Amino acid sequence: MTIRDFFLNVGTFILPRTPAGALKAFEGGFAPIEAFIYKSTSSKPIDEQPYDLDEIERILSRPNLDFKTNVVLMGIFEKLIHHEDQELALFGAESINVIENRYNTKISSLKKQGTEAASPLQRLSDLGRLYFELALLNNKRQAIKEFYIDQSLHYFQELLRLRTLTGSERNTYIRALMEVRDYKTASELLRGKKAPKTPEDILLLAEIEYSQKKFDRASELISHLIRHMDTLNEREMALYAYWMGA
């Protein structure tokens, strides 16, 4: 289990089994990124083999897929490109291109706007996020991934010079820093001058410590979640239970 797997996917075992439950999990933001995408009339997960190519194609045809859906689809297509059936391999390769081209189109559009964009600061934020998502989607292509991470860091650093990052921007920026193992900056950005107080911040700092193999420190941080038991979401509760052996 990788570090990211541990912190993002540990709640898989309590993922709701019904389509409605899975949808709520996605909307709530605590479903793991490999979580199941269900058909509206079926509980069969989209990434279950043998693949339902018609359903996969139907989902891919939607122009504005969210990141989590793209991650699941990319996982499928990465497997298909190695399939012995050349048509399936070609379908996988073409589908990867579809997803990446959508990102590149959005990025190109934002870059063309330049400083004349209606919302220049939002433009920087969007570029930082899109490049980070592209990096994770190219997790198996190290050189490409590193390029996208560098671009993401560049735009978030530009934004940080102009204003304070929002919570979601800060968290994405921290994860980009972790990808290049800049744990010192990531930790300082998260802590500021105070210890983290929200469950989200506690878990993110614990992940930073875990990434550096500081397991005792990570465990200590996660133990602090007991102060927030009434407000923990399902993913946070699962992480607490997993780590503390509850």
JSON list of C-alpha atoms in Angstrom, two decimals, residues 134-150 179:
[
{"chain": "A", "resi": 134, "resn": "LEU", "atom": "CA", "xyz": [-2.86, 16.06, -15.18]},
{"chain": "A", "resi": 135, "resn": "ALA", "atom": "CA", "xyz": [0.21, 15.07, -13.18]},
{"chain": "A", "resi": 136, "resn": "LEU", "atom": "CA", "xyz": [-1.72, 12.50, -11.16]},
{"chain": "A", "resi": 137, "resn": "LEU", "atom": "CA", "xyz": [-3.43, 11.18, -14.28]},
{"chain": "A", "resi": 138, "resn": "ASN", "atom": "CA", "xyz": [0.06, 10.57, -15.71]},
{"chain": "A", "resi": 139, "resn": "ASN", "atom": "CA", "xyz": [1.30, 8.81, -12.59]},
{"chain": "A", "resi": 140, "resn": "LYS", "atom": "CA", "xyz": [2.89, 6.01, -14.63]},
{"chain": "A", "resi": 141, "resn": "ARG", "atom": "CA", "xyz": [4.79, 8.43, -16.90]},
{"chain": "A", "resi": 142, "resn": "GLN", "atom": "CA", "xyz": [7.33, 9.90, -14.52]},
{"chain": "A", "resi": 143, "resn": "ALA", "atom": "CA", "xyz": [8.91, 12.53, -16.79]},
{"chain": "A", "resi": 144, "resn": "ILE", "atom": "CA", "xyz": [5.53, 13.86, -17.91]},
{"chain": "A", "resi": 145, "resn": "LYS", "atom": "CA", "xyz": [4.23, 13.80, -14.35]},
{"chain": "A", "resi": 146, "resn": "GLU", "atom": "CA", "xyz": [7.21, 15.80, -13.09]},
{"chain": "A", "resi": 147, "resn": "PHE", "atom": "CA", "xyz": [6.70, 18.43, -15.79]},
{"chain": "A", "resi": 148, "resn": "TYR", "atom": "CA", "xyz": [3.06, 18.90, -14.85]},
{"chain": "A", "resi": 149, "resn": "ILE", "atom": "CA", "xyz": [3.90, 19.07, -11.14]},
{"chain": "A", "resi": 150, "resn": "ASP", "atom": "CA", "xyz": [6.46, 21.80, -11.87]},
{"chain": "A", "resi": 179, "resn": "GLU", "atom": "CA", "xyz": [5.18, 15.14, -4.86]}
]
